[in-house]
Structure formats: C-alpha cells, structure tokens
Short mmCIF file of C-alpha atoms and ligand atoms in Angstrom, two decimals:
data_model
loop_
_atom_site.label_atom_id
_atom_site.label_comp_id
_atom_site.label_asym_id
_atom_site.label_seq_id
_atom_site.Cartn_x
_atom_site.Cartn_y
_atom_site.Cartn_z
CA MET A 26 -91.10 65.87 89.82
CA GLU A 27 -93.24 63.08 90.65
CA SER A 28 -95.31 63.86 94.04
CA LYS A 29 -94.54 61.54 96.99
CA LEU A 30 -97.32 62.88 99.19
CA THR A 31 -99.35 60.10 101.12
CA LYS A 32 -103.21 61.02 102.11
CA LYS A 33 -104.05 61.06 105.99
CA PRO A 34 -107.27 61.45 107.76
CA THR A 35 -108.44 65.18 106.75
CA ALA A 36 -108.59 67.55 109.26
CA THR A 37 -111.73 70.15 109.67
CA ILE A 38 -111.77 73.85 110.27
CA SER A 39 -114.90 75.80 111.22
CA VAL A 40 -114.82 79.27 110.12
CA ASN A 41 -117.76 81.80 109.20
CA ASN A 42 -120.13 79.47 110.78
CA LYS A 43 -118.89 76.87 107.77
CA GLN A 44 -117.22 73.57 108.62
CA LEU A 45 -114.93 72.53 106.03
CA GLU A 46 -112.73 69.38 105.77
CA LEU A 47 -109.37 69.90 104.32
CA PRO A 48 -106.88 67.18 103.38
CA VAL A 49 -104.15 66.39 104.92
CA TYR A 50 -100.63 64.49 103.18
CA GLY A 51 -97.82 63.16 104.79
CA GLY A 52 -94.03 63.17 103.72
CA SER A 53 -91.31 60.92 103.86
CA VAL A 54 -90.23 61.76 107.17
CA GLY A 55 -91.45 65.23 109.26
CA PRO A 56 -94.81 66.86 110.53
CA ASP A 57 -97.42 66.36 107.55
CA VAL A 58 -99.06 69.34 105.93
CA ILE A 59 -103.14 70.48 106.04
CA ASP A 60 -103.97 71.52 102.34
CA ILE A 61 -105.63 75.31 102.53
CA ARG A 62 -105.76 75.94 98.91
CA LYS A 63 -109.63 75.62 99.08
CA LEU A 64 -110.16 77.21 102.15
CA TYR A 65 -110.17 80.76 100.75
CA ALA A 66 -112.45 80.08 97.74
CA GLU A 67 -114.75 78.08 100.39
CA THR A 68 -114.83 80.30 103.08
CA ASN A 69 -113.60 83.76 102.59
CA VAL A 70 -110.82 83.52 105.02
CA PHE A 71 -106.77 83.84 104.39
CA THR A 72 -104.15 82.49 106.65
CA TYR A 73 -102.03 84.27 108.29
CA ASP A 74 -98.51 83.48 108.96
CA PRO A 75 -95.72 86.21 108.45
CA GLY A 76 -91.98 84.91 108.10
CA PHE A 77 -93.99 81.39 106.78
CA THR A 78 -93.43 79.78 110.82
CA SER A 79 -96.15 77.28 109.91
CA THR A 80 -96.68 76.82 106.24
CA ALA A 81 -94.52 75.19 103.78
CA SER A 82 -94.91 76.47 100.42
CA CYS A 83 -93.90 73.60 98.53
CA GLU A 84 -93.31 69.39 98.18
CA SER A 85 -89.83 68.79 97.62
CA GLN A 86 -87.51 65.91 97.80
CA ILE A 87 -83.75 67.50 98.09
CA THR A 88 -83.37 68.69 101.94
CA TYR A 89 -84.13 67.69 105.13
CA ILE A 90 -84.29 69.37 108.29
CA ASP A 91 -85.05 68.15 111.71
CA GLY A 92 -85.05 71.35 113.69
CA ASP A 93 -85.55 69.30 117.33
CA GLU A 94 -83.38 66.44 116.77
CA GLY A 95 -80.42 68.80 115.10
CA THR A 96 -80.67 66.60 112.04
CA LEU A 97 -80.06 67.99 108.41
CA LEU A 98 -79.96 65.22 105.47
CA TYR A 99 -79.04 66.16 101.81
CA ARG A 100 -81.34 63.59 99.69
CA GLY A 101 -81.24 61.23 102.92
CA TYR A 102 -77.68 61.81 103.33
CA PRO A 103 -76.51 63.18 106.84
CA ILE A 104 -74.35 66.37 106.43
CA ASP A 105 -72.01 64.90 109.01
CA GLN A 106 -71.26 61.63 106.46
CA LEU A 107 -71.15 63.97 103.48
CA ALA A 108 -68.71 66.39 105.23
CA ASP A 109 -66.44 63.45 106.33
CA LYS A 110 -66.51 61.54 103.34
CA SER A 111 -67.88 63.57 100.17
CA THR A 112 -66.48 65.93 97.87
CA PHE A 113 -68.22 69.15 97.05
CA ILE A 114 -68.88 68.22 93.22
CA GLU A 115 -69.84 64.71 94.44
CA SER A 116 -72.61 66.56 96.68
CA CYS A 117 -73.46 68.86 93.67
CA TYR A 118 -74.40 65.83 91.53
CA LEU A 119 -76.25 64.12 94.64
CA LEU A 120 -78.55 67.80 95.30
CA LEU A 121 -79.18 67.85 91.69
CA HIS A 122 -80.20 64.58 90.70
CA GLY A 123 -81.10 62.64 93.88
CA GLU A 124 -78.65 59.66 94.17
CA LEU A 125 -74.86 59.63 94.37
CA PRO A 126 -73.10 59.01 91.54
CA ASN A 127 -71.46 56.15 89.86
CA LYS A 128 -67.40 56.61 88.58
CA THR A 129 -68.95 57.25 85.27
CA GLN A 130 -71.57 59.31 86.44
CA LEU A 131 -69.01 61.28 88.64
CA ASP A 132 -66.31 61.73 85.96
CA LYS A 133 -68.74 63.23 83.25
CA PHE A 134 -70.45 65.51 85.97
CA THR A 135 -67.03 66.58 87.01
CA ARG A 136 -65.93 67.02 83.01
CA ASP A 137 -69.40 68.99 82.23
CA ILE A 138 -68.76 71.50 85.70
CA THR A 139 -65.04 72.69 84.68
CA TYR A 140 -65.63 72.41 81.22
CA HIS A 141 -67.72 75.93 82.03
CA THR A 142 -65.25 77.40 84.62
CA MET A 143 -64.25 80.22 82.27
CA LEU A 144 -66.49 83.26 81.69
CA HIS A 145 -67.17 85.25 78.23
CA ALA A 146 -64.30 87.69 77.81
CA GLN A 147 -66.36 90.35 77.64
CA PHE A 148 -67.72 89.70 80.98
CA ASP A 149 -64.32 90.94 82.49
CA ARG A 150 -65.36 94.52 81.69
CA PHE A 151 -68.21 94.39 83.97
CA PHE A 152 -66.00 94.21 86.71
CA GLU A 153 -63.93 97.57 85.83
CA GLY A 154 -67.33 99.43 86.21
CA PHE A 155 -67.64 99.15 89.81
CA ARG A 156 -65.62 101.07 92.21
CA ARG A 157 -62.60 99.50 93.77
CA ASP A 158 -64.37 99.75 97.23
CA ALA A 159 -67.49 98.06 96.00
CA HIS A 160 -68.62 95.03 98.34
CA PRO A 161 -67.84 91.79 96.52
CA MET A 162 -71.84 90.91 97.28
CA ALA A 163 -72.84 93.62 95.44
CA ILE A 164 -70.35 92.88 92.33
CA MET A 165 -72.06 89.32 92.55
CA VAL A 166 -75.56 90.51 92.17
CA GLY A 167 -74.82 92.63 89.57
CA THR A 168 -72.78 89.99 87.70
CA VAL A 169 -74.76 86.47 88.04
CA GLY A 170 -77.50 88.54 86.73
CA ALA A 171 -75.70 89.60 83.64
CA LEU A 172 -74.96 86.12 82.58
CA ALA A 173 -78.59 85.79 81.10
CA ALA A 174 -77.14 88.53 78.37
CA PHE A 175 -74.47 86.07 77.45
CA TYR A 176 -75.69 82.53 77.35
CA HIS A 177 -78.89 82.87 75.61
CA ASP A 178 -78.75 79.46 74.93
CA SER A 179 -79.68 78.35 78.64
CA THR A 180 -82.36 80.58 79.16
CA ASP A 181 -85.23 78.77 77.88
CA ILE A 182 -87.16 77.52 80.98
CA ASN A 183 -89.25 75.26 79.16
CA ASP A 184 -86.42 72.89 78.10
CA PRO A 185 -84.41 70.21 80.23
CA LYS A 186 -81.65 70.27 78.25
CA GLN A 187 -81.03 74.04 78.58
CA ARG A 188 -82.29 73.71 82.28
CA LEU A 189 -78.97 71.49 82.87
CA ILE A 190 -77.00 73.48 80.78
CA ALA A 191 -78.00 76.56 83.16
CA SER A 192 -76.77 74.71 86.16
CA HIS A 193 -74.12 73.61 85.24
CA ARG A 194 -73.06 76.78 83.99
CA LEU A 195 -73.83 78.34 87.18
CA ILE A 196 -72.20 75.90 89.53
CA ALA A 197 -68.72 76.27 86.94
CA LYS A 198 -68.66 79.87 86.96
CA MET A 199 -69.78 81.25 90.83
CA PRO A 200 -66.31 80.38 91.88
CA THR A 201 -64.69 82.19 88.54
CA ILE A 202 -67.00 85.40 89.13
CA ALA A 203 -66.60 85.47 92.97
CA ALA A 204 -62.89 85.33 92.71
CA ARG A 205 -62.83 88.17 90.27
CA ALA A 206 -64.98 90.12 93.07
CA PHE A 207 -61.85 89.25 95.36
CA LYS A 208 -59.26 90.20 92.95
CA TYR A 209 -61.01 93.49 91.91
CA SER A 210 -61.42 94.63 95.49
CA VAL A 211 -57.47 94.00 96.23
CA GLY A 212 -56.60 95.42 92.82
CA GLN A 213 -54.49 92.08 91.75
CA PRO A 214 -54.87 90.68 87.78
CA PHE A 215 -57.52 88.12 87.36
CA VAL A 216 -56.62 84.80 87.56
CA SER A 217 -58.01 81.97 84.71
CA PRO A 218 -59.26 78.67 85.82
CA ARG A 219 -56.80 75.49 85.73
CA ASN A 220 -58.99 72.97 84.52
CA GLU A 221 -56.68 70.10 86.13
CA LEU A 222 -57.80 71.41 89.69
CA ASP A 223 -60.17 70.36 91.57
CA TYR A 224 -63.29 72.60 92.69
CA ALA A 225 -61.84 74.23 95.39
CA SER A 226 -58.27 73.72 95.00
CA ASN A 227 -59.24 75.98 91.67
CA PHE A 228 -61.33 78.49 93.09
CA LEU A 229 -58.34 78.90 95.62
CA ARG A 230 -55.44 79.82 93.13
CA MET A 231 -58.39 81.82 91.50
CA CYS A 232 -58.39 84.25 94.98
CA PHE A 233 -54.68 83.68 96.01
CA ALA A 234 -52.43 83.09 92.96
CA VAL A 235 -50.38 86.60 91.56
CA PRO A 236 -48.32 86.53 88.27
CA ALA A 237 -44.72 87.22 90.22
CA GLU A 238 -44.84 83.49 91.78
CA GLU A 239 -45.85 80.11 91.93
CA TYR A 240 -48.61 79.00 93.52
CA LYS A 241 -49.01 75.51 95.27
CA VAL A 242 -52.31 74.84 96.57
CA ASN A 243 -52.11 73.82 100.57
CA PRO A 244 -54.37 70.42 100.13
CA VAL A 245 -55.59 70.85 104.08
CA LEU A 246 -56.86 74.44 103.02
CA ALA A 247 -58.54 73.23 99.57
CA ARG A 248 -60.09 70.04 101.58
CA ALA A 249 -61.31 72.48 104.55
CA MET A 250 -63.04 74.57 101.48
CA ASP A 251 -64.14 71.92 99.73
CA VAL A 252 -65.87 71.17 103.31
CA PHE A 253 -67.10 74.81 103.93
CA PHE A 254 -68.75 74.38 100.16
CA ILE A 255 -70.79 70.95 101.09
CA LEU A 256 -71.95 72.66 104.51
CA HIS A 257 -73.46 75.78 102.63
CA ALA A 258 -74.68 73.81 99.58
CA ASP A 259 -78.48 73.59 100.37
CA HIS A 260 -80.62 74.27 103.39
CA GLU A 261 -84.70 73.66 102.49
CA GLN A 262 -86.80 76.55 101.81
CA ASN A 263 -84.47 79.40 103.93
CA ALA A 264 -85.06 82.76 102.58
CA SER A 265 -82.82 82.92 99.57
CA THR A 266 -84.19 79.57 98.15
CA SER A 267 -87.52 80.49 98.86
CA THR A 268 -86.58 84.34 97.00
CA VAL A 269 -85.12 81.88 93.78
CA ARG A 270 -88.23 79.69 93.57
CA LEU A 271 -90.35 82.88 93.88
CA ALA A 272 -88.48 84.95 91.11
CA GLY A 273 -88.76 81.42 89.40
CA SER A 274 -92.61 80.78 89.69
CA SER A 275 -92.89 83.73 87.54
CA GLY A 276 -91.08 81.95 84.58
CA ALA A 277 -87.54 84.14 85.26
CA ASN A 278 -84.83 82.90 83.75
CA PRO A 279 -81.99 80.89 86.23
CA PHE A 280 -79.50 83.78 86.10
CA ALA A 281 -81.92 86.09 86.91
CA CYS A 282 -83.50 83.69 89.89
CA ILE A 283 -80.09 83.25 91.65
CA SER A 284 -78.89 86.80 91.38
CA SER A 285 -82.23 87.25 93.32
CA GLY A 286 -81.23 84.34 95.98
CA ILE A 287 -77.52 86.04 96.30
CA ALA A 288 -79.38 89.41 97.04
CA CYS A 289 -81.40 87.87 99.37
CA LEU A 290 -78.60 85.80 101.23
CA TRP A 291 -76.28 89.43 102.15
CA GLY A 292 -78.73 90.26 104.50
CA PRO A 293 -77.23 90.08 108.55
CA ALA A 294 -79.64 87.59 109.10
CA HIS A 295 -78.83 84.85 107.08
CA GLY A 296 -76.03 84.79 105.26
CA GLY A 297 -74.08 88.00 106.39
CA ALA A 298 -74.22 86.63 109.66
CA ASN A 299 -70.75 84.80 109.29
CA GLU A 300 -69.43 88.45 108.54
CA ALA A 301 -71.84 89.86 111.36
CA ALA A 302 -70.15 86.92 114.00
CA LEU A 303 -66.75 87.58 113.48
CA ASN A 304 -67.03 91.52 113.40
CA MET A 305 -68.73 90.89 116.88
CA LEU A 306 -66.04 88.63 118.13
CA GLU A 307 -63.75 91.29 116.84
CA GLU A 308 -65.73 93.69 118.36
CA ILE A 309 -65.52 91.90 121.77
CA GLY A 310 -62.03 91.12 121.48
CA THR A 311 -61.14 89.59 124.66
CA VAL A 312 -62.43 87.22 127.24
CA ASP A 313 -62.84 89.16 130.36
CA LYS A 314 -65.06 91.48 128.24
CA ILE A 315 -67.59 88.54 127.23
CA PRO A 316 -69.74 89.22 130.38
CA GLU A 317 -70.61 92.96 129.55
CA PHE A 318 -71.49 91.80 125.91
CA ILE A 319 -73.86 89.21 126.86
CA ALA A 320 -75.45 91.23 129.56
CA LYS A 321 -76.15 93.60 126.31
CA VAL A 322 -77.31 90.86 124.51
CA LYS A 323 -79.93 90.03 127.22
CA ASP A 324 -81.18 94.28 128.04
CA PRO A 325 -84.73 93.66 126.86
CA ASN A 326 -84.00 97.21 125.43
CA SER A 327 -80.71 96.48 123.24
CA GLU A 328 -81.19 95.41 119.99
CA VAL A 329 -78.01 93.48 120.17
CA ARG A 330 -78.03 90.07 119.14
CA LEU A 331 -75.50 87.41 119.62
CA MET A 332 -74.75 86.47 115.88
CA GLY A 333 -73.94 83.10 114.73
CA PHE A 334 -76.39 81.94 117.38
CA GLY A 335 -80.06 81.25 117.04
CA HIS A 336 -81.56 79.44 113.91
CA ARG A 337 -85.56 79.35 112.86
CA VAL A 338 -85.46 75.70 112.32
CA TYR A 339 -82.75 74.55 114.46
CA LYS A 340 -83.80 74.56 118.06
CA ASN A 341 -80.99 72.15 118.72
CA TYR A 342 -77.21 72.12 117.73
CA ASP A 343 -76.36 73.34 114.21
CA PRO A 344 -75.13 69.72 112.72
CA ARG A 345 -73.16 72.46 110.28
CA ALA A 346 -71.78 74.07 113.34
CA LYS A 347 -70.48 70.99 114.70
CA ALA A 348 -68.76 70.71 111.66
CA MET A 349 -67.42 73.70 110.81
CA GLN A 350 -65.91 74.16 114.59
CA LYS A 351 -64.30 70.45 113.88
CA LEU A 352 -62.92 72.64 110.70
CA CYS A 353 -61.98 75.68 112.59
CA HIS A 354 -59.36 74.13 114.49
CA LEU A 355 -58.14 71.99 111.46
CA VAL A 356 -57.79 75.33 109.64
CA LEU A 357 -56.19 77.11 112.21
CA LYS A 358 -53.62 74.43 113.54
CA GLU A 359 -52.58 74.14 109.30
CA VAL A 360 -51.73 77.75 109.27
CA GLY A 361 -50.28 78.47 112.93
CA ALA A 362 -53.05 80.07 114.69
CA GLU A 363 -54.30 77.93 117.48
CA ASP A 364 -53.75 80.58 119.98
CA ASN A 365 -55.88 82.71 117.70
CA PRO A 366 -57.69 85.02 120.63
CA ILE A 367 -60.73 85.36 118.81
CA LEU A 368 -60.80 81.48 118.98
CA LYS A 369 -60.43 81.96 122.73
CA VAL A 370 -63.47 84.49 122.63
CA ALA A 371 -65.40 82.32 120.16
CA MET A 372 -65.20 79.07 122.83
CA GLU A 373 -65.49 80.74 125.71
CA LEU A 374 -68.66 82.73 124.51
CA GLU A 375 -70.45 79.29 123.44
CA LYS A 376 -69.12 77.81 126.50
CA ILE A 377 -71.61 80.71 128.84
CA ALA A 378 -74.19 80.88 126.32
CA LEU A 379 -74.92 77.08 126.08
CA SER A 380 -75.36 77.53 130.19
CA ASP A 381 -77.12 80.67 130.45
CA GLU A 382 -80.71 80.43 130.66
CA TYR A 383 -81.34 83.21 128.52
CA PHE A 384 -80.21 81.52 125.68
CA VAL A 385 -81.29 77.67 127.13
CA LYS A 386 -84.68 78.59 127.30
CA ARG A 387 -84.89 80.18 123.52
CA LYS A 388 -83.12 77.25 122.85
CA LEU A 389 -80.19 79.48 120.86
CA TYR A 390 -77.33 77.24 119.90
CA PRO A 391 -74.18 77.92 117.65
CA ASN A 392 -75.44 77.98 113.80
CA ILE A 393 -72.73 77.62 111.13
CA ASP A 394 -71.71 81.10 110.93
CA PHE A 395 -70.38 81.20 114.52
CA TYR A 396 -66.70 79.14 113.27
CA SER A 397 -67.10 80.01 110.01
CA GLY A 398 -65.91 83.61 110.09
CA ILE A 399 -62.52 82.16 112.04
CA THR A 400 -61.86 79.74 109.41
CA LEU A 401 -62.14 81.76 106.39
CA ARG A 402 -60.13 84.63 107.99
CA ALA A 403 -57.74 82.07 108.65
CA MET A 404 -57.44 80.92 105.50
CA GLY A 405 -56.79 84.70 104.10
CA PHE A 406 -60.31 85.56 102.96
CA PRO A 407 -61.31 89.12 104.07
CA THR A 408 -64.80 89.13 106.29
CA SER A 409 -66.48 90.81 102.77
CA MET A 410 -65.93 87.84 101.30
CA PHE A 411 -67.63 85.35 103.34
CA THR A 412 -70.90 85.61 102.31
CA VAL A 413 -69.77 85.44 98.38
CA LEU A 414 -68.55 82.07 99.31
CA PHE A 415 -71.70 80.92 100.77
CA ALA A 416 -73.03 82.12 97.97
CA VAL A 417 -70.60 79.91 95.87
CA ALA A 418 -71.78 76.97 97.82
CA ARG A 419 -75.57 77.50 97.94
CA THR A 420 -75.84 78.15 94.37
CA VAL A 421 -76.30 74.60 93.61
CA GLY A 422 -78.75 74.20 96.37
CA TRP A 423 -80.97 77.28 94.68
CA ILE A 424 -80.72 75.61 91.12
CA ALA A 425 -81.79 72.11 92.37
CA GLN A 426 -84.57 73.92 93.74
CA TRP A 427 -85.22 75.78 90.90
CA THR A 428 -85.29 72.62 88.78
CA GLU A 429 -87.13 71.11 91.09
CA MET A 430 -89.98 73.76 90.83
CA MET A 431 -89.79 73.95 87.52
CA GLU A 432 -90.21 70.07 86.63
CA ASP A 433 -93.51 70.50 89.87
CA ALA A 434 -96.66 70.24 88.14
CA SER A 435 -98.48 71.52 90.61
CA GLN A 436 -96.27 75.01 90.50
CA LYS A 437 -98.09 78.25 90.24
CA ILE A 438 -96.91 81.85 90.49
CA GLY A 439 -95.91 82.88 94.03
CA ARG A 440 -98.79 85.11 94.94
CA PRO A 441 -98.93 85.57 98.78
CA ARG A 442 -102.05 87.72 100.15
CA GLN A 443 -102.28 90.02 103.19
CA ILE A 444 -104.51 91.44 105.66
CA TYR A 445 -105.04 95.04 105.10
CA THR A 446 -105.36 97.56 107.41
CA GLY A 447 -104.94 100.54 105.52
CA ALA A 448 -107.84 103.21 104.80
CA PRO A 449 -110.48 102.06 103.29
CA LYS A 450 -111.89 103.41 99.88
CA ARG A 451 -112.00 107.16 100.21
CA ASP A 452 -112.77 109.76 97.53
CA TYR A 453 -109.58 112.13 96.09
CA ALA A 454 -109.31 115.66 97.51
CA ASP A 455 -107.76 118.51 95.38
CA VAL A 456 -104.93 119.90 97.03
CA SER A 457 -106.85 123.22 97.97
CA GLN A 458 -109.06 121.21 100.06
CA ARG A 459 -106.69 119.39 102.26
CA GLY A 460 -106.09 120.82 105.89
N1 CMC B 529 -79.00 86.71 120.28
C1 CMC B 529 -79.95 86.96 121.19
N2 CMC B 529 -81.09 86.77 121.22
C2 CMC B 529 -81.79 86.07 120.19
C3 CMC B 529 -81.19 85.69 118.86
C4 CMC B 529 -79.69 85.96 119.43
N3 CMC B 529 -78.84 85.48 118.26
N4 CMC B 529 -82.15 84.47 118.25
C5 CMC B 529 -82.74 84.95 118.61
N5 CMC B 529 -82.71 85.78 119.91
C6 CMC B 529 -83.89 85.84 120.71
C7 CMC B 529 -84.93 86.82 120.57
O1 CMC B 529 -84.46 87.92 121.15
C8 CMC B 529 -86.05 86.24 120.98
O2 CMC B 529 -86.02 86.72 122.36
P1 CMC B 529 -87.91 86.89 122.93
O3 CMC B 529 -88.71 85.79 122.37
O4 CMC B 529 -87.44 87.04 124.17
O5 CMC B 529 -88.14 87.91 122.33
C9 CMC B 529 -86.38 84.93 120.60
O6 CMC B 529 -84.87 84.36 121.04
C10 CMC B 529 -87.02 84.36 119.49
O7 CMC B 529 -85.91 85.06 118.25
P2 CMC B 529 -86.95 85.40 117.14
O8 CMC B 529 -86.33 86.51 116.33
O9 CMC B 529 -88.54 85.22 117.36
O10 CMC B 529 -86.28 84.14 116.16
P3 CMC B 529 -86.43 83.90 114.90
O11 CMC B 529 -86.98 82.56 114.37
O12 CMC B 529 -87.13 84.55 114.00
O13 CMC B 529 -85.06 84.10 114.45
C11 CMC B 529 -82.53 84.25 113.74
C12 CMC B 529 -83.67 83.42 113.39
C13 CMC B 529 -81.55 83.37 113.13
C14 CMC B 529 -82.38 85.87 112.38
C15 CMC B 529 -82.02 84.65 114.78
O14 CMC B 529 -81.84 83.45 115.70
C16 CMC B 529 -80.89 85.59 114.78
O15 CMC B 529 -80.91 86.84 114.46
N6 CMC B 529 -79.67 85.11 114.89
C17 CMC B 529 -78.38 85.73 114.63
C18 CMC B 529 -78.09 86.21 113.31
C19 CMC B 529 -77.79 84.78 112.87
O16 CMC B 529 -76.43 84.09 113.61
N7 CMC B 529 -78.38 84.33 111.30
C20 CMC B 529 -77.81 83.24 111.12
C21 CMC B 529 -78.71 81.90 110.85
S1 CMC B 529 -77.69 80.20 110.12
C22 CMC B 529 -77.13 80.61 108.57
C23 CMC B 529 -78.34 81.16 107.67
O17 CMC B 529 -79.28 80.22 107.41
O18 CMC B 529 -78.42 81.74 106.87
#
C-alpha cells in the first residue's frame, strides 16, 4: 500500500522537562493523527489508551466511519448506496481491490470465488468430532483455523499470488463451513454448493435444502441475505479486525488470522450482540414490560444493557441499522410475520429509548444488531447462527485489512506496552519462610 498521509503542522508536547515536536499527519477525511512513535525513546513515557479510544493503529484506505454524522463508506461509497444497488460479491471485489469492478473483472472474480466453494473431502471429518450441541461459533473457530492444514499452497504470506488465493478461498469456503456447522447442529446431511447460484442463494440452499425435496430459492430472502452480508462486510479497525491484524503482524498464516477474528467476534459486546439483542427482546416479550426493563437498564447498580444499542464510534444512528430496519420489514412481510410481537417490542423500545434522557445524553442509538436478529430469525436461522452469519460477511473485511497490512511497508509486529502497577522486584522466599 502506498502511503497517502499528508504532513500537517507539528504538535508540541512537554513532558519530563522536555519539549518534543511530534509530526502530525492528515488523511483524506477524518481527524488528523499525532505520530508518537519517537515519544518513548525521547521522553521515557508511554501513552495510555486502554480500549484504543484515541489511538489510530494503522493507515488504511478501505473503510471510513464518521461516528458523529452516522456515515459508513466502503472505499468511498456510502453503505446505503451499496445496500440498495450493489451485490455482496461486487462489494467484496470493491473492498479487496479498491475500485468497483467492470463487467469482465466482476465475471472473473465471481468465477474465482465460486471455483473455491467446495471443501476438501477430508475436511468434513472435523465436524464429526464436535458434540451435536456445540455452538456453531465454536465449530467455526476450530475449523477455519484448520484450513491452513489443507491449503498449503496459500499460506506463504510473502507471495502476493498466494495471498490472493487465500482470500478467494476464505470468502468462498466460509459459507460452506457455516452451512455445515448449522446442518450438523440440526442433524441433517450436508448440502454441497451449487456454483450456478449466486453467493447468497447458494448459502441459503446449503443451509435449508434437504435431500427429500426440491429447494426453491426465495429471491426476496436471497436478496435480504445478500444485503445482510454487504452491511456486515467491513467496519474499519473494530475489535475482530484489529485481532486479525495483530495476529497477522507476527507473520501468522491468513487462515489462522481469520480464525482469531472469529473468536473475537463471538463476544456479546461485538458480533454476539445480535444473538443477545434477540434474546433480550424475547425476554421482554410484550410492549407493557418495556418500562420495567428500561428501569433496569438505567439502574446504576444493575449490569443490564440495552443490547443492540450504543457503539464505540457511532454517536448518531448507525447507518447500517437504518438499512437493517428496512430489510427487517421486507423479510417479515415476505414470510407473513408482520404481526410478530417481538418486532412490536423492538419498535416501541427504539421509540422510547430515542426520547429517553438516559440514552439521549449518552448518544446511544440502535446499532446494526438491533434489527438483524429479528430478520435472521424470520429467515429461519436459530439464534446460535446469527454471529456465524456475521462472520461469513466480515471475512472479506478481515482479509482485505490483512492484505492491506501485508502490503504496508511500515507494518511491524503489534506489541503494545503497559503501565505496570504490580509488585516491584523482590527476592524469592522458601515456602517454610512464608507467613
Ligand atoms: N445500554 C445501556 N447503557 C449503555 C449501553 C447500552 N447498550 N451502551 C453504553 N451504555 C452507557 C454505559 O453504561 C456508560 O454510561 P455511564 O457513562 O453512565 O457509565 C456510557 O453509556 C458509555 O458506555 P461505554 O461502555 O463506555 O461505551 P463503549 O464505547 O465502551 O461501548 C458498546 C460500546 C458497543 C460495547 C456498548 O454500547 C454496548 O455494550 N452495547 C451493547 C452491545 C451491542 O449492541 N454491541 C454491538 C455493537 S455494533 C456491532 C459490532 O460492531 O459488533
């Protein structure tokens, strides 16, 4: 990646009786950054930023978020335009290569992805090793990392061609693995991919077709699945992407790195929130129970949070949540579940929260997970699959960010420091002498 940082007037920091001039860089949009790489060597202090609330960990040209405006851009294109007009496979090309493909490029890319949808026959044995009640995310973490054991010809991270093949393999095989994780949990035979189908239709078929009858893809649900994938495809340096980059910074192979991203995504504060949000809506159950629940959320002595609300970066309506809400209504109408009581709870909860001082003051708006659970449930997925679907979509973001990092000449192994507050140096005492 060619650096596009622009030089800005320097910043001066005064610390330990020393004044230090630090370079400041600007990007194409968004806040400038102060380059503190020399700070420790020159002043003997570290910066302290748990949770990285003020720290840019890298230069990136893939995705941009303006949290105050509620804007999300993939390579400059607004997410709502992509959700309305693009396809997931086209968005994958965009994220990976930086530009929308022309027809020839799109056809070739589509072929490259469909060509890799099958899994090595031996790979299916992995699934048998899991308990039937295993969480599909546990299966994903285990099996995706194991891809490195099968595809030795795409683990040389220093070869750009191998890196590209690894990214095609990951995007192509993730739906096949995810569908198998689902089929295994419901005790149904695995369904092989059909390469004449588009990405989302193929995935739905692998999840829901059974050998006993013909499976017809519902085009409305297939489009909804595709848009779900577009909306979740990338989100700049979030926790799982940063995990992928950190794992990759040591030189680990791409399959191992994506597996680490899946593990991080699983947490309820990240990708697991869609599962948690639906569980919460079901627990509330009816509109009349909302005030009681809101009171619990606002109680400073309770740990209860309104799942699907709030975001580290968005201090405005998450633009993906708007698109997801639209999708939710579309899917519920298609499956004849417009009167779904959970949807009523969600809409009422959203209305109350958006006018309640607690949420307004803290700028807590619905995030993408608020409506995605209801949508996925209506499409036939159990809650345990929600985060898996997020992982299928986010794979392209992870691998695009990993590739960008590998092409960045300034990339180093990620190695944060700490402020140590433990015991200072002391001498070992024999057990007989300890009190
Ligand atoms: N419900 C109630 N209060 C909340 C919530 C919430 N969902 N989120 C934040 N707050 C309060 C929090 O208690 C704190 O209040 P106070 O200042 O009185 O202590 C204040 O808002 C700031 O919270 P924070 O925890 O410092 O904010 P954060 O930026 O560290 O957390 C978050 C971001 C997404 C982890 C958090 O908002 C959250 O836990 N939300 C629920 C889980 C969720 O929906 N996650 C999905 C995120 S979007 C998809 C993805 O990226 O994976």
